[in-house]
XYZ file of C-alpha atoms in Angstrom:
528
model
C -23.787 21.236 -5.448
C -22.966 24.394 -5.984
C -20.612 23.248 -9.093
C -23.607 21.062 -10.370
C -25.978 24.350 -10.574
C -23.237 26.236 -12.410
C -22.669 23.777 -15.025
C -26.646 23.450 -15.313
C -26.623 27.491 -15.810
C -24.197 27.567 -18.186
C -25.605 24.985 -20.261
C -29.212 26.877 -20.061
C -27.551 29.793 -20.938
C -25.675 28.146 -24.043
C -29.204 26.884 -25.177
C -30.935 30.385 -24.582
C -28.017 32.061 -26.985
C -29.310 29.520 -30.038
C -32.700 31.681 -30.255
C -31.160 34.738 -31.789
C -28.584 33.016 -33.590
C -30.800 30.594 -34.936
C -32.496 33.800 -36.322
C -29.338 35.304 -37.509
C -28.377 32.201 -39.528
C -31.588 32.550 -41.710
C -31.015 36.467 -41.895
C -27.272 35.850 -42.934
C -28.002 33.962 -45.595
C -30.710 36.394 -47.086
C -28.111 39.376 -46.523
C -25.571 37.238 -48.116
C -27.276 35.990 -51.119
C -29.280 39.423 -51.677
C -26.078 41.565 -51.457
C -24.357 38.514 -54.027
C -26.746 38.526 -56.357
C -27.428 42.237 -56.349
C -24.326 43.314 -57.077
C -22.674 44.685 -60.509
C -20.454 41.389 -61.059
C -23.466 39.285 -60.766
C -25.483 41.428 -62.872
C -23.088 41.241 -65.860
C -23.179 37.413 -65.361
C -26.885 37.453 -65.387
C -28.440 40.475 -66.737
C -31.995 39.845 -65.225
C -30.345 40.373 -62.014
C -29.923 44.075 -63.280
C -33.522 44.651 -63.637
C -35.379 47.175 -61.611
C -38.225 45.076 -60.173
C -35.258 42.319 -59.280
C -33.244 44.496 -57.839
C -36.102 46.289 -56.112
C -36.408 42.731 -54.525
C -32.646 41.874 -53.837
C -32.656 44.877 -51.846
C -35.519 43.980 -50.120
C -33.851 40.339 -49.422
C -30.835 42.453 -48.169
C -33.113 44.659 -45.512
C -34.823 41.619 -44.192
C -31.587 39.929 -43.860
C -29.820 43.054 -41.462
C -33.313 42.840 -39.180
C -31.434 40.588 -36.788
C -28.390 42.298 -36.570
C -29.977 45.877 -36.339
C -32.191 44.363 -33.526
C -29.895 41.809 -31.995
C -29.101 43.438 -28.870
C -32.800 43.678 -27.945
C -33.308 39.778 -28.756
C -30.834 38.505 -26.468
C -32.587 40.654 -23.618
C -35.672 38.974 -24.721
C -34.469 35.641 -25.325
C -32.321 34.776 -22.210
C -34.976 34.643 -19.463
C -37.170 32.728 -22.388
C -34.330 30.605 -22.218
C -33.456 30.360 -18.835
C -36.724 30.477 -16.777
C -38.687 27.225 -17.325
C -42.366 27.550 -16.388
C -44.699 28.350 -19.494
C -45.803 31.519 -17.721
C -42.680 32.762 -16.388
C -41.187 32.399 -19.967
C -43.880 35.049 -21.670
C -43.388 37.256 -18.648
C -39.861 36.666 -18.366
C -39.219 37.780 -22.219
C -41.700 40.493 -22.037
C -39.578 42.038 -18.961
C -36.403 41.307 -20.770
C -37.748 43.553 -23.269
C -38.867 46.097 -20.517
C -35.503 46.056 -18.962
C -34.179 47.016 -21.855
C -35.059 49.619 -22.843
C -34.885 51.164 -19.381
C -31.513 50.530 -18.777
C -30.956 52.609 -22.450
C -33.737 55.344 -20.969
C -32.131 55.787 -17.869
C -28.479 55.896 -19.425
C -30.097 58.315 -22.118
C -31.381 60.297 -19.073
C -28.143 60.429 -17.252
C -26.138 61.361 -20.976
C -28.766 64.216 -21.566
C -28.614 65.977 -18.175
C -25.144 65.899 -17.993
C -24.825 67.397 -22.117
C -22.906 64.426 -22.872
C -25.071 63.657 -25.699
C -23.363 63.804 -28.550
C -24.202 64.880 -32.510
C -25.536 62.038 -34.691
C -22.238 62.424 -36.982
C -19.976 62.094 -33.905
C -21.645 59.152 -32.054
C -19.194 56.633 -33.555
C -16.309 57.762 -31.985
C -17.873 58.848 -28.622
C -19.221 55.123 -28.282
C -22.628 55.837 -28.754
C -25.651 55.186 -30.884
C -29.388 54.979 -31.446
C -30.701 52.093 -29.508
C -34.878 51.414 -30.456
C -35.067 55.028 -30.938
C -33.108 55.909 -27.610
C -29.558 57.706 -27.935
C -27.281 55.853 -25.613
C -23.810 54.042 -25.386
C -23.658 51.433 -27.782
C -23.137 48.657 -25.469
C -24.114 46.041 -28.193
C -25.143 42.879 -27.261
C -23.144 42.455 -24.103
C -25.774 45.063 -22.820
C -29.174 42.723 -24.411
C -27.061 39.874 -22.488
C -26.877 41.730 -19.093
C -30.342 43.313 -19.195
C -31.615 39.599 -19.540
C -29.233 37.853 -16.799
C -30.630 40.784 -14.653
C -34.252 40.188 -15.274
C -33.774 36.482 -15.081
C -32.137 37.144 -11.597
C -34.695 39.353 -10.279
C -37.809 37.220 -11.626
C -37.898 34.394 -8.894
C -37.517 36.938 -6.165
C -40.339 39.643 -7.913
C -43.097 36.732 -8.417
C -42.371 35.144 -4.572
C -42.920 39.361 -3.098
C -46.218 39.363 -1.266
C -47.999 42.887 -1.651
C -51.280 44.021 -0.413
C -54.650 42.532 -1.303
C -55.650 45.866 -2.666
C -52.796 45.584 -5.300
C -52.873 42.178 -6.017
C -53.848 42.570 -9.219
C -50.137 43.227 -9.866
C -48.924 40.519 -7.931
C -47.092 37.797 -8.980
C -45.657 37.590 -12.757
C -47.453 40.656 -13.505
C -45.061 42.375 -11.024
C -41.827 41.756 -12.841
C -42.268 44.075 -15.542
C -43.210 46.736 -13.314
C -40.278 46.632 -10.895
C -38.098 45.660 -14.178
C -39.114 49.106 -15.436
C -37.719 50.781 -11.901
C -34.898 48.903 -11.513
C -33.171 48.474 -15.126
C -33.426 52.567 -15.143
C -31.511 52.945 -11.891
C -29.199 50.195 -13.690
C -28.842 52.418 -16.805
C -27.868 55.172 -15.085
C -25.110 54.053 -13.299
C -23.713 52.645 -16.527
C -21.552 55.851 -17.726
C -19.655 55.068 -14.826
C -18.740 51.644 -15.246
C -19.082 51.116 -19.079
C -15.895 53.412 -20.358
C -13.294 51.478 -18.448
C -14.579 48.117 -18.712
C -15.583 48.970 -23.134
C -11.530 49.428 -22.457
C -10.549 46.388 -20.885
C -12.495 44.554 -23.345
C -10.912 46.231 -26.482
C -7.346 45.840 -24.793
C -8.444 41.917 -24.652
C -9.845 42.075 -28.411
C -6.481 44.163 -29.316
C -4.461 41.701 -28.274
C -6.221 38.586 -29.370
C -6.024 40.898 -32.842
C -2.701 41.492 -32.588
C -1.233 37.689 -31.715
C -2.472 37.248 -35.533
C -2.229 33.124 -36.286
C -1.019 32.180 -32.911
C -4.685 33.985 -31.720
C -6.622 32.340 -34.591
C -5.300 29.101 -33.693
C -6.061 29.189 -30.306
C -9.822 30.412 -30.415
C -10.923 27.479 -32.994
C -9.597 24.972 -30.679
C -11.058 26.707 -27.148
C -14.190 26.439 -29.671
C -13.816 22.666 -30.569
C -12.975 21.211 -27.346
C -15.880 23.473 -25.536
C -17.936 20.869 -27.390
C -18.213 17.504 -25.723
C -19.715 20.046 -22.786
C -22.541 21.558 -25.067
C -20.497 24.758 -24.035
C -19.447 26.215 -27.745
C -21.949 28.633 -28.057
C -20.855 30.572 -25.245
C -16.941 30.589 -26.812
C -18.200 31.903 -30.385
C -21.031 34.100 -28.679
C -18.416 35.764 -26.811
C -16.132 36.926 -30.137
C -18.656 37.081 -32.458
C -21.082 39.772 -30.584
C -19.090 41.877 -28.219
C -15.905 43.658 -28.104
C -13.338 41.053 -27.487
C -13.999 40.076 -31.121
C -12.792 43.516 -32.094
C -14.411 46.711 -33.506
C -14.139 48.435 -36.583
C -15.903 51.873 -38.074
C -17.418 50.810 -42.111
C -19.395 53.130 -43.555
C -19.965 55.500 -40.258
C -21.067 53.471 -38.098
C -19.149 51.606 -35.073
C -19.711 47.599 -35.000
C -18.331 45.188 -32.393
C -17.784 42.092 -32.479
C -16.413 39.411 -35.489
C -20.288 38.610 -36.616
C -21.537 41.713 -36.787
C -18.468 43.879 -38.435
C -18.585 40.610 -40.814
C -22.182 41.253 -41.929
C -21.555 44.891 -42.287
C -18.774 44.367 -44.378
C -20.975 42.049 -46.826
C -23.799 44.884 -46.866
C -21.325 46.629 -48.288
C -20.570 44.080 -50.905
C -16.667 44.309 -49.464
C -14.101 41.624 -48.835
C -13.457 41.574 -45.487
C -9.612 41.941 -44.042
C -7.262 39.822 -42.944
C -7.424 40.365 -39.399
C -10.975 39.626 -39.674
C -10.999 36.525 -41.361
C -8.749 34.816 -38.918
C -11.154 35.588 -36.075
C -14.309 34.344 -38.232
C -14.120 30.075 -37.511
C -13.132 29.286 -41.402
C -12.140 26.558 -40.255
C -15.039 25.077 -39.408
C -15.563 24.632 -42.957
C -12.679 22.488 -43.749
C -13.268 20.238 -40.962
C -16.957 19.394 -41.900
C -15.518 18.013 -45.272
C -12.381 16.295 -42.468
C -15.124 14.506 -40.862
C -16.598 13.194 -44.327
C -13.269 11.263 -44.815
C -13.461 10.419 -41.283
C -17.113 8.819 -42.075
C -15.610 6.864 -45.274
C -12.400 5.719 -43.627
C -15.335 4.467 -40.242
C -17.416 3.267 -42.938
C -14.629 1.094 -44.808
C -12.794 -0.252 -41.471
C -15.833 -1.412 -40.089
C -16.902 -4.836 -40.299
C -18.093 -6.570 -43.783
C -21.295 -7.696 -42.020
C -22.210 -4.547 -40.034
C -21.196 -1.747 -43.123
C -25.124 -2.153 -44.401
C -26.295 -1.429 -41.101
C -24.064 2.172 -39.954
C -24.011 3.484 -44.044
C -27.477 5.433 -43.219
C -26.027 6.454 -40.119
C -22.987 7.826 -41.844
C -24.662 9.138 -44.862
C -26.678 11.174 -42.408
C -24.511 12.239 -40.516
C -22.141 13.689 -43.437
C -24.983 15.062 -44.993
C -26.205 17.079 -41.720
C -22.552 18.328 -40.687
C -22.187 19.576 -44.756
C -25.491 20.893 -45.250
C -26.330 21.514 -41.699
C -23.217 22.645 -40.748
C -24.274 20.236 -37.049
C -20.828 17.967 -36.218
C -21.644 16.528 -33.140
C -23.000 13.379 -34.938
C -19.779 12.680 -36.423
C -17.255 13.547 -33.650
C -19.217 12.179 -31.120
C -18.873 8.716 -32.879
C -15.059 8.632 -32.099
C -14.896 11.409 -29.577
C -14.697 8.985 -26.599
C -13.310 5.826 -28.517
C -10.430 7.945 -29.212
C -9.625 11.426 -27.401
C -6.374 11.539 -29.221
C -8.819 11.393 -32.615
C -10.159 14.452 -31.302
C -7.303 16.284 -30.464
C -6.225 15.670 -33.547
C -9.552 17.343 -35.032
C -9.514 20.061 -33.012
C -5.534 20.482 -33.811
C -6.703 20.398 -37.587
C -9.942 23.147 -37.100
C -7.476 25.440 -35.150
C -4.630 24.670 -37.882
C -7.057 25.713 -40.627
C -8.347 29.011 -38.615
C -5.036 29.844 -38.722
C -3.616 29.660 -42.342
C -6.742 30.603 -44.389
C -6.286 33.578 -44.430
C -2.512 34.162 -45.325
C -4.002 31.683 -48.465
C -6.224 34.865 -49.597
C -9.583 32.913 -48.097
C -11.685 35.999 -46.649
C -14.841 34.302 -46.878
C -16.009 34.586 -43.218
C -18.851 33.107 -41.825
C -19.168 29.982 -43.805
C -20.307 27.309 -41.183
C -22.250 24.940 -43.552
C -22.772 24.216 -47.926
C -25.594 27.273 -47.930
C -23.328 29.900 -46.081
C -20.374 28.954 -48.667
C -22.401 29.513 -51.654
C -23.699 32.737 -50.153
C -20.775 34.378 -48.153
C -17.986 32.938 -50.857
C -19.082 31.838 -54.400
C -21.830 34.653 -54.484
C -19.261 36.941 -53.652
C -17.048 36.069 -56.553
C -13.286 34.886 -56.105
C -11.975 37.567 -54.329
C -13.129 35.678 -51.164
C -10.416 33.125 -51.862
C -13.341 29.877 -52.334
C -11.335 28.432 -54.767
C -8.673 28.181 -53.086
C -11.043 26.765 -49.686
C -12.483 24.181 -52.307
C -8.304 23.071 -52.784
C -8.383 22.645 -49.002
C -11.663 21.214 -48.239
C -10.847 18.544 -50.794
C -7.230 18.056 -48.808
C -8.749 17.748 -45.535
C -10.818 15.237 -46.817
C -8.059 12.922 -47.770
C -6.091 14.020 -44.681
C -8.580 13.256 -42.256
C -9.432 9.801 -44.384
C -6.365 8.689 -44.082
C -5.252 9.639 -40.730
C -8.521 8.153 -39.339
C -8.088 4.830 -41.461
C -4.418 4.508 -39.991
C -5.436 5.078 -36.371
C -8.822 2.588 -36.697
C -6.476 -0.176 -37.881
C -3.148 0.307 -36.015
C -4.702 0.855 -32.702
C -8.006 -1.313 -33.148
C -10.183 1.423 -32.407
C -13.406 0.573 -31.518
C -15.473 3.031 -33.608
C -19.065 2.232 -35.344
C -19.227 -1.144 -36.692
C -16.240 -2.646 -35.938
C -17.858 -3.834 -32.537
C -17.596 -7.286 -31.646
C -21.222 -7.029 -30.367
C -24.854 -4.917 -31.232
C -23.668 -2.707 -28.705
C -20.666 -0.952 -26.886
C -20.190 -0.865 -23.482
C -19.617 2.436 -21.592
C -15.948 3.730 -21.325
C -15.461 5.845 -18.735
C -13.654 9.545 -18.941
C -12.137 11.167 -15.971
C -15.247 9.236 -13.700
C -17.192 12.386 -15.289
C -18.509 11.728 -18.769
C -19.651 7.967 -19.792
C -19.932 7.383 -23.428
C -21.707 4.641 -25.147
C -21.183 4.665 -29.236
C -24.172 2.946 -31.444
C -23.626 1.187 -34.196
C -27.205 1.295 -35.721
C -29.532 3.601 -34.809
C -33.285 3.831 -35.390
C -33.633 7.869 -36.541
C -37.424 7.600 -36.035
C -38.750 10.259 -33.557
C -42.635 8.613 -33.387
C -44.594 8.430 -30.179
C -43.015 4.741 -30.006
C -40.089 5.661 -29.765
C -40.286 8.626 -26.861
C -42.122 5.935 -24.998
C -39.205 3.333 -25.364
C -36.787 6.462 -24.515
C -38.580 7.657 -21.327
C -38.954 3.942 -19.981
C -34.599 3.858 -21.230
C -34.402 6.758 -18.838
C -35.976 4.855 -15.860
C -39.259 6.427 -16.373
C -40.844 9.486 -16.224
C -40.708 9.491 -12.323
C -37.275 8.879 -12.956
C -37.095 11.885 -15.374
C -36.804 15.241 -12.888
C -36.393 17.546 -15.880
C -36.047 17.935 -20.030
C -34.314 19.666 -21.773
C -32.889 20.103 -25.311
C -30.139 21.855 -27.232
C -29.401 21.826 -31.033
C -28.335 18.143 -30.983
C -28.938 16.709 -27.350
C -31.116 15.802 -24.575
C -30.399 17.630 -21.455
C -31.741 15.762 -18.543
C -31.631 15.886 -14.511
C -32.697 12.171 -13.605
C -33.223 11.252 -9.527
C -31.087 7.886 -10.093
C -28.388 7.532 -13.260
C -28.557 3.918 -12.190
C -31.532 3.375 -13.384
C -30.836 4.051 -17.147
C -30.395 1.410 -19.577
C -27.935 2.606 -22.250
C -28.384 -0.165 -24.799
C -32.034 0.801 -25.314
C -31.222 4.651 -25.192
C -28.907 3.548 -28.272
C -31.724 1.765 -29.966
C -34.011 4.387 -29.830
C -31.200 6.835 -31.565
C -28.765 7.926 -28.597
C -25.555 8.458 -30.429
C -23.768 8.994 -27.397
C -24.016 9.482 -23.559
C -22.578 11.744 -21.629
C -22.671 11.950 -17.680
C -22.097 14.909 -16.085
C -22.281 14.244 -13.072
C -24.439 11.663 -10.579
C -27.594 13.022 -11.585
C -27.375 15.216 -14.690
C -27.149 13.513 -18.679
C -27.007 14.195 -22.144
C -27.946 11.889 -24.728
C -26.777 12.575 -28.136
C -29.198 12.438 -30.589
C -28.360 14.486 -33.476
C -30.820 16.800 -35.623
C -33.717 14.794 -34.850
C -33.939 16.019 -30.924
C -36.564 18.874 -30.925
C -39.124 16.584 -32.844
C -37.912 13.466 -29.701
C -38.058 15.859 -27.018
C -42.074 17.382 -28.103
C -42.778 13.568 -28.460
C -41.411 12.829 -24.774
C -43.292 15.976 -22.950
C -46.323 14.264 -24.935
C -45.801 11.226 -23.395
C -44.938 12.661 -20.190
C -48.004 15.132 -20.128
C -45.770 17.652 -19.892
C -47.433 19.574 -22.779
């Protein structure tokens, strides 16, 4: 049991992470393609890109762009207890006390600093660890701090709301509470952090130091702990953890301290400056050369699948390529051969680490290039001196390599994948007596009210339904009785793949599509 709600947290968790970096995708792309096109190169290319009034603009592109990472501390506070709690009410109370939190744990650290004369001059802050935090001077716990001031709030929240006060205060009873006591506590919090922050900032930047230091054998290791993390819908937490605190590393550009890969990354491209080696082997590259892998993986599926059925999966597979590519979203692809063939996978996740590893001894210092948009900005934008001519030469390798590994395997071993099915549908496999996979061969991408009523009655039925969830690409569900399921109809109604947790908790693949599905099923459900 006590396994079961661990897995559940971490899951919730993972999901509650994709608010801010949904946001910093968006402003990544504005930083990257206003600090591209604003700069000198560009200009001399295309001389209306040297005008005031553009400029003016660019630079304005470029300010909107940094919002997130100024500010991203502050919106993981916010967003985990929006993520994690899962009543409507508790969620706008939950983020507003995230917020709360905060900013008292920074007050009362401020407080502690101050009295003690520990404050330090605003040209010195850098190397004493600290910085200006929503207009509070304090140590510049990054996002690691927004991440504990929102675990703590979402911890304390249940307990807050459930305290029973006197009548004559009950106006502040119940969610109203939280804030309040959120204010107390997180304040008491922040002082005691000058005591524990120094040596465990140390431990971390010992860990980050020697993750630095292992150079290739490090980068190879990290992209595959981040590809295999994904058949459990845990990735998120594997990149979160390098890209935003200080086992990612730290570097001083410009002034100013930054930890972790993401944010020293977007610094670096603020600056208009190719970022260094060390850098680019911790910044998933590699992610980039599988995507166009799994295209050639898609044509070699595609062209070893039976002559009858290829009519039937080539809008699944266009789709799917076109959503990894553009999208940057793989879990379409690899969960199509995923559980037909782990060694398919290893061999994947061999080829993302492989990539992560030699990029950047190629000269490819692009960075954070996880889909077609983020090359163009991050890379071609940039100009050549971010090595994408050289990623093109590999992209366009991996696609052949991956093509005609994948074609070898299919035929040699028989391999089951999409459309070479001797029936409409595939029966489940089972992994470890954990994780059940079904594959579909032709799947219906509508997400009308249809088909969340054919889903729900799939799922046994909303009494059979204890909770919903979603996650960039999947259903998350607890369900009283997995027995009741029917898997062939989850496929029809677009379940790429199922995977069982455990005897009562499931995810059903469903691919981009699963936000507008899961609105549909709370309608149907009268959940909303």
């Amino acid at each position: 049991m006590k396994q079961k709600k661990a897995w559940s947290f971490f899951q919730s968790l993972g999901k509650a992470f994709m608010y801010p970096i949904a946001l910093l995708s968006v402003c990544g792309m504005m930083l990257g393609l206003g600090s591209g096109l604003a700069s000198e190169e560009m200009a001399k290319l295309i001389p209306v890109l040297g005008y005031p009034v553009v400029k003016s603009f660019l630079d304005f592109i470029v300010s909107l762009g940094l919002f997130a990472f100024v500010n991203l501390p502050v919106l993981f506070a916010i967003a985990i207890p929006l993520g994690l709690l899962k009543e409507k009410e508790d969620k706008a109370y939950g983020a507003f006390s995230g917020l709360v939190g905060f900013m008292a744990m920074h007050l009362g650290t401020n407080f502690y600093l101050k009295s003690h004369g520990l404050l330090v001059p605003t040209d010195q802050m850098s190397t004493h660890g600290q910085t200006i935090i929503l207009g509070i001077q304090s140590y510049n716990t990054s996002v690691l701090g927004g991440i504990v001031a929102g675990l703590m709030v979402f911890a304390m929240y249940k307990r807050i709301v459930n305290l029973r006060i006197p009548e004559s205060l009950g106006f502040y009873s119940g969610p109203r509470l939280v804030p309040i006591i959120t204010l107390v506590v997180m304040s008491v919090f922040g002082i005691i952090i000058p005591f524990v922050w120094p040596p465990f900032f140390n431990m971390f930047m010992l860990i980050g130091h020697w993750i630095s230091t292992s150079g290739p054998v490090g980068y190879f290791f990290y992209a595959v702990a981040e590809r295999v993390t994904i058949p459990f819908g845990l990735n998120h937490l594997v990149t979160s953890v390098f890209r935003f605190t200080p086992i990612g590393g730290s570097a001083i550009i410009n002034g100013e301290e930054y930890y972790g890969t993401l944010n020293m990354f977007m610094a670096y491209v603020k600056e208009n400056a190719v970022i260094p080696l060390d850098l680019a082997g911790k910044m998933e590259q590699g992610k980039l050369m599988i995507q166009y892998g799994l295209a050639g993986a898609a044509l070699a599926m595609y062209q070893t699948a039976h002559v009858q059925n290829r009519k039937a999966i080539k809008a699944l597979l266009i789709s799917a390529v076109l959503t990894v590519i553009i999208g940057g979203v793989s879990e379409p692809i690899e969960f199509l051969f995923l559980f037909v063939s782990p060694v398919l996978f290893v061999f994947h996740a061999f080829m993302n680490g492989f990539a992560n590893m030699f990029l950047p001894y190629l000269g490819v210092k692009m960075g954070f290039t996880g889909d077609l948009i983020q090359f163009i900005s991050f890379g071609v934008l940039r100009g050549a001196r971010t090595g994408w001519p050289v990623a093109v030469c590999v992209e366009i390798a991996y696609f052949f390599i991956y093509y005609m590994v994948f074609k070898w395997a299919i035929l040699k071993y028989n391999l089951m994948t999409v459309g070479r099915e001797d029936s409409d549908m595939v029966p489940s496999a089972t992994t470890a007596d954990v994780i059940t996979p079904t594959v579909q061969p032709v799947a219906n991408r509508n997400t009308d009210a249809s088909t969340a009523e054919n889903m729900i009655t799939a799922l046994g039925g909303k009494e059979n339904i204890i909770s919903l969830d979603n996650c960039v690409t999947r259903l998350r569900l607890t369900i009283k009785d997995i027995e009741a399921i029917d898997e062939a109809a989850i496929k029809k109604q677009g379940g790429i793949a199922i995977v069982k947790l455990d005897k009562n908790t499931l995810q059903v693949i469903i691919g981009t599509k699963v936000i507008a599905l899961r609105k549909d099923m709370d309608k149907c459900m009268g959940l909303c």
